[in-house]
CSV table of C-alpha atoms and ligand atoms in Angstrom, one decimal:
chain,number,residue,atom,x,y,z
A,1,UNK,CA,-61.3,-177.8,70.2
A,2,UNK,CA,-63.2,-175.8,72.6
A,3,UNK,CA,-65.1,-173.0,71.5
A,4,UNK,CA,-63.0,-169.6,72.1
A,5,UNK,CA,-65.0,-167.8,75.0
A,6,UNK,CA,-63.5,-164.4,75.4
A,7,UNK,CA,-62.1,-163.7,79.0
A,8,UNK,CA,-62.9,-160.0,78.8
A,9,UNK,CA,-66.2,-157.9,78.3
A,10,UNK,CA,-66.7,-157.0,75.0
A,11,UNK,CA,-67.4,-153.7,73.6
A,12,UNK,CA,-71.2,-153.3,73.4
A,13,UNK,CA,-73.3,-150.3,72.5
A,14,UNK,CA,-74.6,-149.9,76.1
A,15,UNK,CA,-72.3,-147.1,77.5
A,16,UNK,CA,-73.3,-143.5,76.5
A,17,UNK,CA,-70.4,-141.6,75.1
A,18,UNK,CA,-68.7,-144.4,73.4
A,19,UNK,CA,-67.6,-144.6,70.0
A,20,UNK,CA,-69.4,-148.1,69.7
A,21,UNK,CA,-72.7,-146.2,70.6
A,22,UNK,CA,-72.2,-143.3,68.5
A,23,UNK,CA,-71.9,-145.8,65.5
A,24,UNK,CA,-75.2,-147.3,66.2
A,25,UNK,CA,-77.2,-144.3,66.9
A,26,UNK,CA,-75.6,-141.7,64.5
A,27,UNK,CA,-73.1,-143.5,62.2
A,28,UNK,CA,-75.1,-146.7,61.1
A,29,UNK,CA,-78.3,-144.6,60.0
A,30,UNK,CA,-76.0,-142.3,57.8
A,31,UNK,CA,-74.7,-145.5,56.0
A,32,UNK,CA,-78.0,-146.9,55.4
A,33,UNK,CA,-79.5,-143.6,54.1
A,34,UNK,CA,-76.7,-143.2,51.9
A,35,UNK,CA,-76.9,-146.9,51.0
A,36,UNK,CA,-80.4,-146.8,50.0
A,37,UNK,CA,-79.8,-143.3,48.2
A,38,UNK,CA,-77.2,-144.8,46.1
A,39,UNK,CA,-79.8,-147.6,44.9
A,40,UNK,CA,-82.4,-145.1,44.3
A,41,UNK,CA,-80.3,-143.2,42.0
A,42,UNK,CA,-79.5,-146.7,40.4
A,43,UNK,CA,-83.2,-147.3,39.8
A,44,UNK,CA,-83.7,-143.8,38.2
A,45,UNK,CA,-80.9,-144.8,35.5
A,46,UNK,CA,-82.2,-148.3,34.7
A,47,UNK,CA,-84.8,-148.4,32.2
A,48,UNK,CA,-85.8,-152.2,32.8
A,49,UNK,CA,-88.9,-152.1,35.0
A,50,UNK,CA,-88.2,-155.5,36.8
A,51,UNK,CA,-84.8,-153.9,37.8
A,52,UNK,CA,-86.4,-151.0,39.1
A,53,UNK,CA,-89.4,-152.9,40.9
A,54,UNK,CA,-86.5,-155.2,42.6
A,55,UNK,CA,-84.8,-151.7,43.4
A,56,UNK,CA,-87.5,-150.3,45.2
A,57,UNK,CA,-88.2,-153.4,47.0
A,58,UNK,CA,-84.3,-153.4,48.3
A,59,UNK,CA,-84.8,-149.7,49.3
A,60,UNK,CA,-88.0,-150.8,51.4
A,61,UNK,CA,-85.9,-153.4,52.9
A,62,UNK,CA,-83.5,-150.9,53.8
A,63,UNK,CA,-85.5,-148.5,55.1
A,64,UNK,CA,-87.2,-151.1,57.4
A,65,UNK,CA,-84.0,-152.4,59.0
A,66,UNK,CA,-83.1,-148.8,59.6
A,67,UNK,CA,-86.3,-148.5,61.9
A,68,UNK,CA,-85.7,-151.9,63.5
A,69,UNK,CA,-82.1,-151.1,65.0
A,70,UNK,CA,-83.5,-148.0,65.9
A,71,UNK,CA,-86.5,-149.1,67.9
A,72,UNK,CA,-83.8,-151.8,69.3
A,73,UNK,CA,-85.8,-155.1,67.2
A,74,UNK,CA,-84.6,-158.2,67.3
A,75,UNK,CA,-82.2,-159.5,64.6
A,76,UNK,CA,-83.7,-161.5,62.0
A,77,UNK,CA,-82.2,-164.9,60.9
A,78,UNK,CA,-80.2,-164.3,57.3
A,79,UNK,CA,-81.8,-166.3,54.8
A,80,UNK,CA,-80.7,-168.5,52.0
A,81,UNK,CA,-79.1,-166.4,49.3
A,82,UNK,CA,-76.5,-168.5,48.0
A,83,UNK,CA,-73.7,-166.8,50.1
A,84,UNK,CA,-71.7,-167.7,53.0
A,85,UNK,CA,-71.6,-168.2,56.6
A,86,UNK,CA,-75.4,-168.5,56.7
A,87,UNK,CA,-75.8,-171.4,59.1
A,88,UNK,CA,-73.0,-169.8,61.3
A,89,UNK,CA,-74.8,-166.3,61.6
A,90,UNK,CA,-78.0,-168.1,62.3
A,91,UNK,CA,-76.9,-170.4,65.1
A,92,UNK,CA,-75.2,-167.5,66.8
A,93,UNK,CA,-78.5,-165.4,66.7
A,94,UNK,CA,-80.1,-168.6,68.2
A,95,UNK,CA,-77.9,-168.5,71.1
A,96,UNK,CA,-78.4,-164.6,71.6
A,97,UNK,CA,-82.2,-165.3,71.9
A,98,UNK,CA,-81.5,-168.3,74.3
A,99,UNK,CA,-79.7,-165.4,76.4
A,100,UNK,CA,-82.2,-162.8,75.8
A,101,UNK,CA,-79.8,-160.6,73.9
A,102,UNK,CA,-80.9,-160.9,70.2
A,103,UNK,CA,-82.1,-157.1,69.9
A,104,UNK,CA,-79.6,-154.9,68.1
A,105,UNK,CA,-78.8,-152.5,71.5
A,106,UNK,CA,-77.5,-156.1,73.4
A,107,UNK,CA,-75.8,-157.3,70.4
A,108,UNK,CA,-71.6,-157.1,71.1
A,109,UNK,CA,-70.7,-154.4,68.6
A,110,UNK,CA,-68.3,-156.4,66.7
A,111,UNK,CA,-70.6,-159.2,65.4
A,112,UNK,CA,-73.5,-156.7,65.2
A,113,UNK,CA,-71.8,-154.9,62.4
A,114,UNK,CA,-70.6,-157.6,60.9
A,115,UNK,CA,-74.3,-159.1,60.8
A,116,UNK,CA,-75.3,-155.8,59.5
A,117,UNK,CA,-73.2,-156.1,56.2
A,118,UNK,CA,-73.9,-159.8,55.7
A,119,UNK,CA,-77.8,-158.9,56.2
A,120,UNK,CA,-77.7,-156.2,53.9
A,121,UNK,CA,-76.2,-158.3,51.2
A,122,UNK,CA,-79.1,-160.7,51.1
A,123,UNK,CA,-81.2,-157.8,49.9
A,124,UNK,CA,-79.2,-157.5,46.8
A,125,UNK,CA,-78.4,-161.0,46.4
A,126,UNK,CA,-81.9,-162.5,46.3
A,127,UNK,CA,-82.8,-160.0,43.2
A,128,UNK,CA,-82.2,-161.3,40.1
A,129,UNK,CA,-80.7,-157.9,38.6
A,130,UNK,CA,-79.2,-156.6,41.9
A,131,UNK,CA,-76.8,-159.9,42.3
A,132,UNK,CA,-73.9,-158.1,41.1
A,133,UNK,CA,-74.2,-154.5,42.5
A,134,UNK,CA,-71.8,-153.1,44.9
A,135,UNK,CA,-73.5,-150.0,46.4
A,136,UNK,CA,-70.4,-148.7,47.7
A,137,UNK,CA,-68.7,-149.0,44.0
A,138,UNK,CA,-69.1,-145.4,43.3
A,139,UNK,CA,-68.0,-143.8,46.7
A,140,UNK,CA,-64.7,-146.2,46.7
A,141,UNK,CA,-63.9,-145.1,43.1
A,142,UNK,CA,-64.5,-141.1,43.7
A,143,UNK,CA,-62.3,-141.6,46.7
A,144,UNK,CA,-59.8,-143.0,44.8
A,145,UNK,CA,-60.0,-140.2,42.2
A,146,UNK,CA,-59.8,-137.8,45.3
A,147,UNK,CA,-56.3,-139.2,45.7
A,148,UNK,CA,-55.0,-138.6,42.4
A,149,UNK,CA,-52.0,-136.5,43.2
A,150,UNK,CA,-50.9,-138.8,45.9
A,151,UNK,CA,-51.3,-141.8,43.5
A,152,UNK,CA,-49.3,-140.4,40.9
A,153,UNK,CA,-46.3,-139.2,43.4
A,154,UNK,CA,-46.2,-142.7,44.7
A,155,UNK,CA,-45.9,-144.2,41.4
A,156,UNK,CA,-43.4,-142.0,40.4
A,157,UNK,CA,-41.3,-142.8,43.8
A,158,UNK,CA,-41.7,-146.5,43.5
A,159,UNK,CA,-40.9,-146.6,39.8
A,160,UNK,CA,-37.8,-144.6,40.7
A,161,UNK,CA,-36.8,-146.5,43.9
A,162,UNK,CA,-33.6,-148.3,43.9
A,163,UNK,CA,-32.3,-149.7,47.2
A,164,UNK,CA,-28.9,-150.9,48.2
A,165,UNK,CA,-28.2,-153.7,51.3
A,166,UNK,CA,-27.8,-150.2,53.3
A,167,UNK,CA,-30.9,-148.5,52.7
A,168,UNK,CA,-33.2,-151.3,52.3
A,169,UNK,CA,-34.5,-151.5,56.0
A,170,UNK,CA,-35.4,-148.2,55.9
A,171,UNK,CA,-37.3,-148.4,52.9
A,172,UNK,CA,-38.9,-151.6,54.3
A,173,UNK,CA,-40.1,-149.3,57.2
A,174,UNK,CA,-41.3,-146.4,54.6
A,175,UNK,CA,-43.1,-148.9,52.3
A,176,UNK,CA,-44.8,-150.5,55.6
A,177,UNK,CA,-45.5,-147.2,56.9
A,178,UNK,CA,-47.1,-145.9,53.6
A,179,UNK,CA,-49.6,-149.4,53.8
A,180,UNK,CA,-50.1,-148.6,57.5
A,181,UNK,CA,-51.4,-144.9,57.0
A,182,UNK,CA,-53.5,-145.7,53.8
A,183,UNK,CA,-55.7,-147.2,56.1
A,184,UNK,CA,-56.1,-144.0,58.0
A,185,UNK,CA,-60.0,-142.8,57.9
A,186,UNK,CA,-58.4,-139.4,57.9
A,187,UNK,CA,-56.6,-139.2,54.9
A,188,UNK,CA,-55.8,-135.6,55.2
A,189,UNK,CA,-52.1,-136.6,55.0
A,190,UNK,CA,-52.4,-137.8,51.4
A,191,UNK,CA,-55.9,-137.7,50.2
A,192,UNK,CA,-57.1,-134.7,48.0
A,193,UNK,CA,-53.5,-134.2,47.2
A,194,UNK,CA,-50.2,-134.4,49.2
A,195,UNK,CA,-47.7,-131.5,49.3
A,196,UNK,CA,-43.8,-132.6,48.7
A,197,UNK,CA,-42.9,-131.9,52.1
A,198,UNK,CA,-46.0,-134.2,53.5
A,199,UNK,CA,-44.7,-136.9,51.1
A,200,UNK,CA,-41.4,-136.4,52.2
A,201,UNK,CA,-42.1,-136.6,56.0
A,202,UNK,CA,-44.1,-139.8,55.0
A,203,UNK,CA,-40.9,-141.3,53.4
A,204,UNK,CA,-38.2,-140.2,55.8
A,205,UNK,CA,-39.9,-141.8,58.9
A,206,UNK,CA,-39.1,-138.6,60.8
A,207,UNK,CA,-39.6,-138.4,64.6
A,208,UNK,CA,-43.0,-136.8,63.9
A,209,UNK,CA,-44.5,-139.6,62.0
A,210,UNK,CA,-43.2,-142.2,64.5
A,211,UNK,CA,-44.6,-140.3,67.5
A,212,UNK,CA,-48.4,-141.4,66.1
A,213,UNK,CA,-47.5,-145.0,66.5
A,214,UNK,CA,-48.3,-145.9,69.9
A,215,UNK,CA,-46.9,-149.5,69.9
A,216,UNK,CA,-44.3,-150.2,67.1
A,217,UNK,CA,-43.1,-153.4,66.1
A,218,UNK,CA,-41.4,-152.8,62.9
A,219,UNK,CA,-38.0,-153.8,64.0
A,220,UNK,CA,-39.1,-157.1,64.9
A,221,UNK,CA,-40.8,-157.6,62.0
A,222,UNK,CA,-37.7,-156.8,60.0
A,223,UNK,CA,-35.6,-159.5,61.9
A,224,UNK,CA,-38.2,-161.8,61.0
A,225,UNK,CA,-38.1,-161.3,57.6
A,226,UNK,CA,-34.5,-160.8,57.2
A,227,UNK,CA,-34.1,-164.1,59.3
A,228,UNK,CA,-35.6,-165.7,56.0
A,229,UNK,CA,-39.0,-166.3,57.3
A,230,UNK,CA,-38.6,-170.2,58.5
A,231,UNK,CA,-37.9,-170.6,55.0
A,232,UNK,CA,-41.2,-169.3,53.7
A,233,UNK,CA,-41.2,-166.7,50.8
A,234,UNK,CA,-44.8,-165.6,50.6
A,235,UNK,CA,-46.7,-162.9,52.4
A,236,UNK,CA,-50.5,-162.8,52.8
A,237,UNK,CA,-52.2,-159.5,53.1
A,238,UNK,CA,-55.8,-160.0,54.6
A,239,UNK,CA,-56.9,-156.9,52.9
A,240,UNK,CA,-58.9,-154.0,54.2
A,241,UNK,CA,-60.2,-151.0,52.0
A,242,UNK,CA,-59.9,-150.9,48.5
A,243,UNK,CA,-58.9,-148.2,46.1
A,244,UNK,CA,-56.2,-145.7,47.9
A,245,UNK,CA,-55.3,-148.4,50.9
A,246,UNK,CA,-55.4,-151.2,48.3
A,247,UNK,CA,-53.0,-148.9,46.2
A,248,UNK,CA,-50.8,-148.5,49.2
A,249,UNK,CA,-50.7,-152.2,49.9
A,250,UNK,CA,-50.1,-153.0,46.5
A,251,UNK,CA,-46.9,-150.8,46.6
A,252,UNK,CA,-45.7,-152.2,49.7
A,253,UNK,CA,-46.4,-155.6,48.2
A,254,UNK,CA,-44.5,-154.7,44.9
A,255,UNK,CA,-41.8,-153.5,47.0
A,256,UNK,CA,-41.5,-157.0,49.0
A,257,UNK,CA,-41.3,-158.8,45.3
A,258,UNK,CA,-39.2,-156.4,44.1
A,259,UNK,CA,-36.7,-155.2,46.1
A,260,UNK,CA,-36.2,-157.4,48.9
A,261,UNK,CA,-34.5,-160.6,48.3
A,262,UNK,CA,-37.1,-162.3,50.8
A,263,UNK,CA,-40.5,-162.9,49.0
A,264,UNK,CA,-41.3,-164.2,45.5
A,265,UNK,CA,-45.3,-164.5,46.1
A,266,UNK,CA,-48.1,-161.9,47.5
A,267,UNK,CA,-51.9,-163.4,48.2
A,268,UNK,CA,-54.2,-160.9,48.5
A,269,UNK,CA,-57.5,-161.8,50.5
A,270,UNK,CA,-60.4,-159.8,49.8
A,271,UNK,CA,-64.1,-160.0,50.9
A,272,UNK,CA,-66.7,-161.9,48.7
A,273,UNK,CA,-69.3,-159.1,49.7
A,274,UNK,CA,-69.8,-155.5,50.4
A,275,UNK,CA,-67.9,-155.0,53.3
A,276,UNK,CA,-68.0,-151.9,55.6
A,277,UNK,CA,-68.7,-150.1,52.6
A,278,UNK,CA,-65.3,-149.7,51.6
A,279,UNK,CA,-63.4,-153.3,51.8
A,280,UNK,CA,-61.8,-154.8,48.8
A,281,UNK,CA,-63.8,-156.7,46.4
A,282,UNK,CA,-62.2,-159.2,43.6
A,283,UNK,CA,-63.8,-156.8,41.2
A,284,UNK,CA,-62.0,-154.1,43.0
A,285,UNK,CA,-58.7,-155.6,42.8
A,286,UNK,CA,-59.2,-155.8,38.8
A,287,UNK,CA,-60.4,-152.3,38.5
A,288,UNK,CA,-57.5,-150.5,40.3
A,289,UNK,CA,-54.8,-152.5,37.9
A,290,UNK,CA,-57.1,-151.4,34.9
A,291,UNK,CA,-57.6,-148.1,36.0
A,292,UNK,CA,-54.0,-147.2,36.7
A,293,UNK,CA,-53.6,-148.7,33.2
A,294,UNK,CA,-55.7,-146.2,31.1
A,295,UNK,CA,-55.6,-143.1,33.5
A,296,UNK,CA,-56.8,-140.6,31.1
A,297,UNK,CA,-60.1,-142.3,31.1
A,298,UNK,CA,-60.4,-141.9,35.1
A,299,UNK,CA,-57.8,-139.4,36.3
A,300,UNK,CA,-58.4,-135.6,36.1
A,301,UNK,CA,-57.0,-134.1,33.1
A,302,UNK,CA,-55.4,-131.6,35.6
A,303,UNK,CA,-53.2,-133.9,37.1
A,304,UNK,CA,-52.0,-135.6,34.0
A,305,UNK,CA,-49.1,-134.8,31.9
A,306,UNK,CA,-46.8,-137.4,29.9
A,307,UNK,CA,-45.0,-138.2,32.4
A,308,UNK,CA,-47.4,-138.9,35.1
A,309,UNK,CA,-49.4,-140.8,32.3
A,310,UNK,CA,-46.3,-143.1,32.0
A,311,UNK,CA,-45.8,-143.5,35.6
A,312,UNK,CA,-49.6,-144.7,36.1
A,313,UNK,CA,-49.2,-147.2,32.7
A,314,UNK,CA,-45.8,-148.5,33.7
A,315,UNK,CA,-46.7,-149.6,37.3
A,316,UNK,CA,-49.7,-151.3,36.0
A,317,UNK,CA,-48.1,-152.9,33.4
A,318,UNK,CA,-45.8,-154.2,36.0
A,319,UNK,CA,-48.6,-155.4,38.5
A,320,UNK,CA,-50.3,-157.0,35.5
A,321,UNK,CA,-47.1,-159.0,34.9
A,322,UNK,CA,-46.9,-159.7,38.5
A,323,UNK,CA,-50.5,-161.3,38.1
A,324,UNK,CA,-49.4,-163.1,35.0
A,325,UNK,CA,-46.7,-164.5,36.4
A,326,UNK,CA,-48.2,-165.7,39.8
A,327,UNK,CA,-46.2,-163.4,41.9
A,328,UNK,CA,-49.4,-161.3,42.9
A,329,UNK,CA,-52.7,-163.7,43.7
A,330,UNK,CA,-56.0,-163.4,44.6
A,331,UNK,CA,-57.0,-165.9,47.3
A,332,UNK,CA,-59.9,-166.6,45.4
A,333,UNK,CA,-60.5,-167.2,41.7
A,334,UNK,CA,-59.3,-163.3,39.8
A,335,UNK,CA,-62.7,-163.2,37.9
A,336,UNK,CA,-64.7,-163.7,40.8
A,337,UNK,CA,-67.8,-161.5,40.8
A,338,UNK,CA,-70.1,-160.6,43.7
A,339,UNK,CA,-71.4,-163.9,45.3
A,340,UNK,CA,-69.7,-166.4,43.3
A,341,UNK,CA,-66.3,-166.5,45.3
A,342,UNK,CA,-66.8,-169.6,47.2
A,343,UNK,CA,-66.9,-169.9,51.3
A,344,UNK,CA,-65.6,-166.8,52.9
A,345,UNK,CA,-64.4,-166.8,56.1
A,346,UNK,CA,-63.4,-163.0,56.6
A,347,UNK,CA,-67.2,-161.7,56.4
A,348,UNK,CA,-68.2,-164.0,59.6
A,349,UNK,CA,-68.9,-162.2,62.5
A,350,UNK,CA,-66.5,-163.8,64.7
A,351,UNK,CA,-63.0,-162.8,66.6
A,352,UNK,CA,-60.2,-164.7,64.9
A,353,UNK,CA,-59.2,-166.5,68.3
A,354,UNK,CA,-62.2,-168.7,66.6
A,355,UNK,CA,-60.4,-169.2,63.1
A,356,UNK,CA,-59.0,-172.5,63.9
A,357,UNK,CA,-62.2,-174.2,65.0
A,358,UNK,CA,-64.6,-172.6,62.4
A,359,UNK,CA,-61.7,-173.0,59.4
A,360,UNK,CA,-58.6,-175.2,60.3
A,361,UNK,CA,-57.6,-175.7,56.7
A,362,UNK,CA,-57.3,-171.8,56.5
A,363,UNK,CA,-55.1,-171.7,59.5
A,364,UNK,CA,-53.4,-174.6,58.3
A,365,UNK,CA,-52.4,-173.2,55.0
A,366,UNK,CA,-51.2,-169.9,56.5
A,367,UNK,CA,-49.1,-171.8,58.7
A,368,UNK,CA,-47.4,-174.3,56.2
A,369,UNK,CA,-47.5,-171.4,53.3
A,370,UNK,CA,-47.0,-168.0,54.6
A,371,UNK,CA,-43.9,-166.2,55.9
A,372,UNK,CA,-45.9,-163.3,56.9
A,373,UNK,CA,-49.8,-162.6,57.5
A,374,UNK,CA,-50.6,-158.8,57.3
A,375,UNK,CA,-53.8,-158.2,58.8
A,376,UNK,CA,-54.7,-154.5,57.4
A,377,UNK,CA,-57.2,-151.9,59.2
A,378,UNK,CA,-59.2,-151.6,61.9
A,379,UNK,CA,-61.9,-154.3,61.7
A,380,UNK,CA,-59.5,-156.7,61.6
A,381,UNK,CA,-57.6,-155.4,64.8
A,382,UNK,CA,-61.2,-155.6,66.0
A,383,UNK,CA,-61.4,-159.3,65.5
A,384,UNK,CA,-57.4,-160.0,66.6
A,385,UNK,CA,-58.2,-158.6,69.9
A,386,UNK,CA,-61.9,-160.2,70.1
A,387,UNK,CA,-63.1,-156.4,70.3
A,388,UNK,CA,-63.0,-156.8,74.1
A,389,UNK,CA,-62.3,-154.2,77.0
A,390,UNK,CA,-58.7,-155.6,77.7
A,391,UNK,CA,-56.3,-153.5,79.9
A,392,UNK,CA,-54.3,-151.7,77.4
A,393,UNK,CA,-51.2,-152.8,78.5
A,394,UNK,CA,-52.2,-156.6,78.2
A,395,UNK,CA,-49.8,-158.2,75.6
A,396,UNK,CA,-50.7,-158.5,72.1
A,397,UNK,CA,-49.8,-162.5,72.0
A,398,UNK,CA,-51.8,-163.2,75.1
A,399,UNK,CA,-54.8,-161.7,73.7
A,400,UNK,CA,-54.5,-163.5,70.6
A,401,UNK,CA,-55.2,-166.6,72.6
A,402,UNK,CA,-55.4,-170.0,70.5
A,403,UNK,CA,-54.2,-168.1,67.4
A,404,UNK,CA,-51.1,-167.0,68.8
A,405,UNK,CA,-47.7,-168.4,67.2
A,406,UNK,CA,-50.2,-170.3,64.8
A,407,UNK,CA,-48.5,-168.3,61.6
A,408,UNK,CA,-46.6,-165.0,61.9
A,409,UNK,CA,-48.9,-162.2,62.4
A,410,UNK,CA,-48.3,-158.2,61.8
A,411,UNK,CA,-51.0,-156.0,61.9
A,412,UNK,CA,-51.2,-152.6,60.8
A,413,UNK,CA,-53.9,-150.6,62.1
A,414,UNK,CA,-54.9,-147.1,62.3
A,415,UNK,CA,-57.3,-146.5,65.7
A,416,UNK,CA,-60.7,-146.3,64.7
A,417,UNK,CA,-62.3,-148.3,67.6
A,418,UNK,CA,-62.0,-148.2,71.3
A,419,UNK,CA,-60.2,-151.8,71.7
A,420,UNK,CA,-56.3,-151.6,72.2
A,421,UNK,CA,-53.6,-153.4,73.4
A,422,UNK,CA,-49.9,-154.0,73.9
A,423,UNK,CA,-49.2,-150.2,74.9
A,424,UNK,CA,-46.4,-149.7,77.4
A,425,UNK,CA,-47.3,-148.3,81.1
A,426,UNK,CA,-48.3,-144.8,81.2
A,427,UNK,CA,-49.3,-144.5,77.1
A,428,UNK,CA,-53.2,-145.1,77.9
A,429,UNK,CA,-53.0,-142.2,80.7
A,430,UNK,CA,-50.9,-139.7,78.4
A,431,UNK,CA,-53.0,-140.1,75.4
A,432,UNK,CA,-56.3,-139.5,77.5
A,433,UNK,CA,-54.9,-136.2,78.4
A,434,UNK,CA,-53.1,-135.4,75.1
A,435,UNK,CA,-56.1,-136.5,72.6
A,436,UNK,CA,-59.5,-137.8,74.3
A,437,UNK,CA,-60.4,-139.4,70.8
A,438,UNK,CA,-57.2,-141.0,70.4
A,439,UNK,CA,-58.8,-144.5,70.4
A,440,UNK,CA,-60.7,-143.7,67.5
A,441,UNK,CA,-60.2,-140.5,65.5
A,442,UNK,CA,-57.8,-142.4,62.8
A,443,UNK,CA,-54.7,-140.2,63.7
A,444,UNK,CA,-53.1,-143.0,65.7
A,445,UNK,CA,-51.9,-146.2,65.0
A,446,UNK,CA,-50.5,-149.6,66.3
A,447,UNK,CA,-48.1,-152.3,64.4
A,448,UNK,CA,-47.9,-154.9,65.8
A,449,UNK,CA,-46.5,-158.3,65.5
A,450,UNK,CA,-46.9,-162.0,66.6
A,451,UNK,CA,-44.2,-164.7,65.8
A,452,UNK,CA,-44.7,-168.3,64.5
A,453,UNK,CA,-44.4,-170.4,67.4
B,1,F6P,O1,-65.1,-145.6,62.1
B,1,F6P,C1,-65.3,-147.2,62.5
B,1,F6P,C2,-65.4,-148.5,62.0
B,1,F6P,O2,-66.4,-148.2,61.2
B,1,F6P,C3,-65.5,-149.4,62.5
B,1,F6P,O3,-66.6,-149.8,62.8
B,1,F6P,C4,-65.1,-150.5,61.8
B,1,F6P,O4,-63.7,-151.0,62.7
B,1,F6P,C5,-63.9,-149.7,61.2
B,1,F6P,O5,-64.4,-148.2,61.1
B,1,F6P,C6,-63.8,-150.1,59.8
B,1,F6P,O6,-62.4,-149.4,59.6
B,1,F6P,P1,-61.3,-150.2,58.9
B,1,F6P,O7,-61.9,-150.0,57.4
B,1,F6P,O8,-59.8,-149.6,59.0
B,1,F6P,O9,-61.3,-151.8,58.9
B,2,MG,MG1,-62.7,-151.4,56.0
C-alpha cells in the first residue's frame, strides 16, 4: 500500500499571525515552563535524594528543550525509553533531515507538536523514580473540581432521564452536543458552575447553540445509528481530554447504552503517555469513576448536599457496573500505568490517512467490530484532515482519502486550530467578518460524519 502523501500544503510555523506560529512562539514556552514548575514542586515534596536528583535532571532537560525550540535547533532522535513509536518518529526525523527541514520552525505543525509530547515523555520514562509521573494530573484534576456544579447537574439530569420513542432522537442530539461542547477550550458555558438557564439552553438544543456548529451532520449520524449500523452494536470513542470532557463522553456513552436500543458495548481509546497536557490516560479513566464514588473526598463541601452526593455515587456505581459487565471497556488493559499500555497508534505524529499503512490491524478491528467510531476534539480532527490548507468547502470524505469508508467516522470538534473542511459556500467568508478568530478560539464547532462504504 502506498504511503499517503497529502496533496495540500500543511500548516506550519512560517506564516506570521497564524495560530500555529503563535503556538510555537508563545504557547509552547508557557506549557514547558509550567511543566518544569510542576516537576520542581514535586521535587520539593520528595524526600528521596535519588528522586530529587532525577527530578532536577528532568527540569534541566525541559529548559534545554525550550531553548532549542526558541533557537530553531534541530530535533533530536527519540532515545530508547521502552515506549511506543520510537522507530517511526526517528525514521521521519531522518526524512526531515534529508530534506533540510529538521529544525523546529521548518517542521509541519501537527507532526512537531506530537513529537514534542513524545520527546518530553522520554525525560520522565528514563528516570526510575519518575516513570509513572504525569506532570499534568494536578491541572487536570483541578479543572474537574472547578466544574463541580456542572458535573452535579449533569449527573442528576442523566439519572433522571427517561426517554420515549418520540424523544429519543432529541436526547441523542442533546447528549452528542454535550460531548461536543465538553471539548470546548473555553468552557465558560459549563466550567465553574453553570446556570439553570445555560444548562437548559444546552439541553434544549436551541437555535442559539446550533448556530455555533458550522457543519452539522447530526441527522446523518442518527439515521445511521437507527438503521442498525450494519449489524454492529459497539461504539468506539477515540478520546481527547480527561476530566470534564471525559465526563461528558461517559454521559453520552451511558446514554447510548441505557437509553437507545442500538448499543451494548462502548470502547474507549485513551493515550499511553501524557499528551497535549489534558488527554485521557488509563489512570484518568479509573480516577474519574473512583472520584465520583467518593465525592466528599474531592468536591468542595459547598456544592455537596445529600441529594447531589447521592447522585454522584449512584452514577459512579452505574458506570462501575458497566465496566464490570464489559459494557464500558478501555482499549488497553484497565489497570495500565504510564508506560505499560503497549503499542499506541494514537501518539504517533501522523495524519490518519496513514492509519491503514501504519496499523492495519487497528483499521481492520474497527471495520469489523465498530458501528460508530467517535473522534473527539481538535487534535483528532487535525489528524483526520492531515492539518492541511484545504479549501474550506472540500468535502470531509474527500479529505479522509484512503481512510474514507473504512469504518463509520464521527468527528466532534470545537475549532482550536486553523484547518477546516466541509463547509458550505460562503460560510468561511461570513465567519471571517463575524469573528476573525473563529478557526481557533474554541467557540465554534463542526460535527462531521463519514459513513462506512
Ligand atoms: O489550543 C490549540 C491546541 O493546543 C492545538 O495545538 C491542538 O490541536 C489542540 O489544542 C488540542 O485540543 P484538543 O484537546 O481539543 O485536541
Ligand atoms: Mg486534547
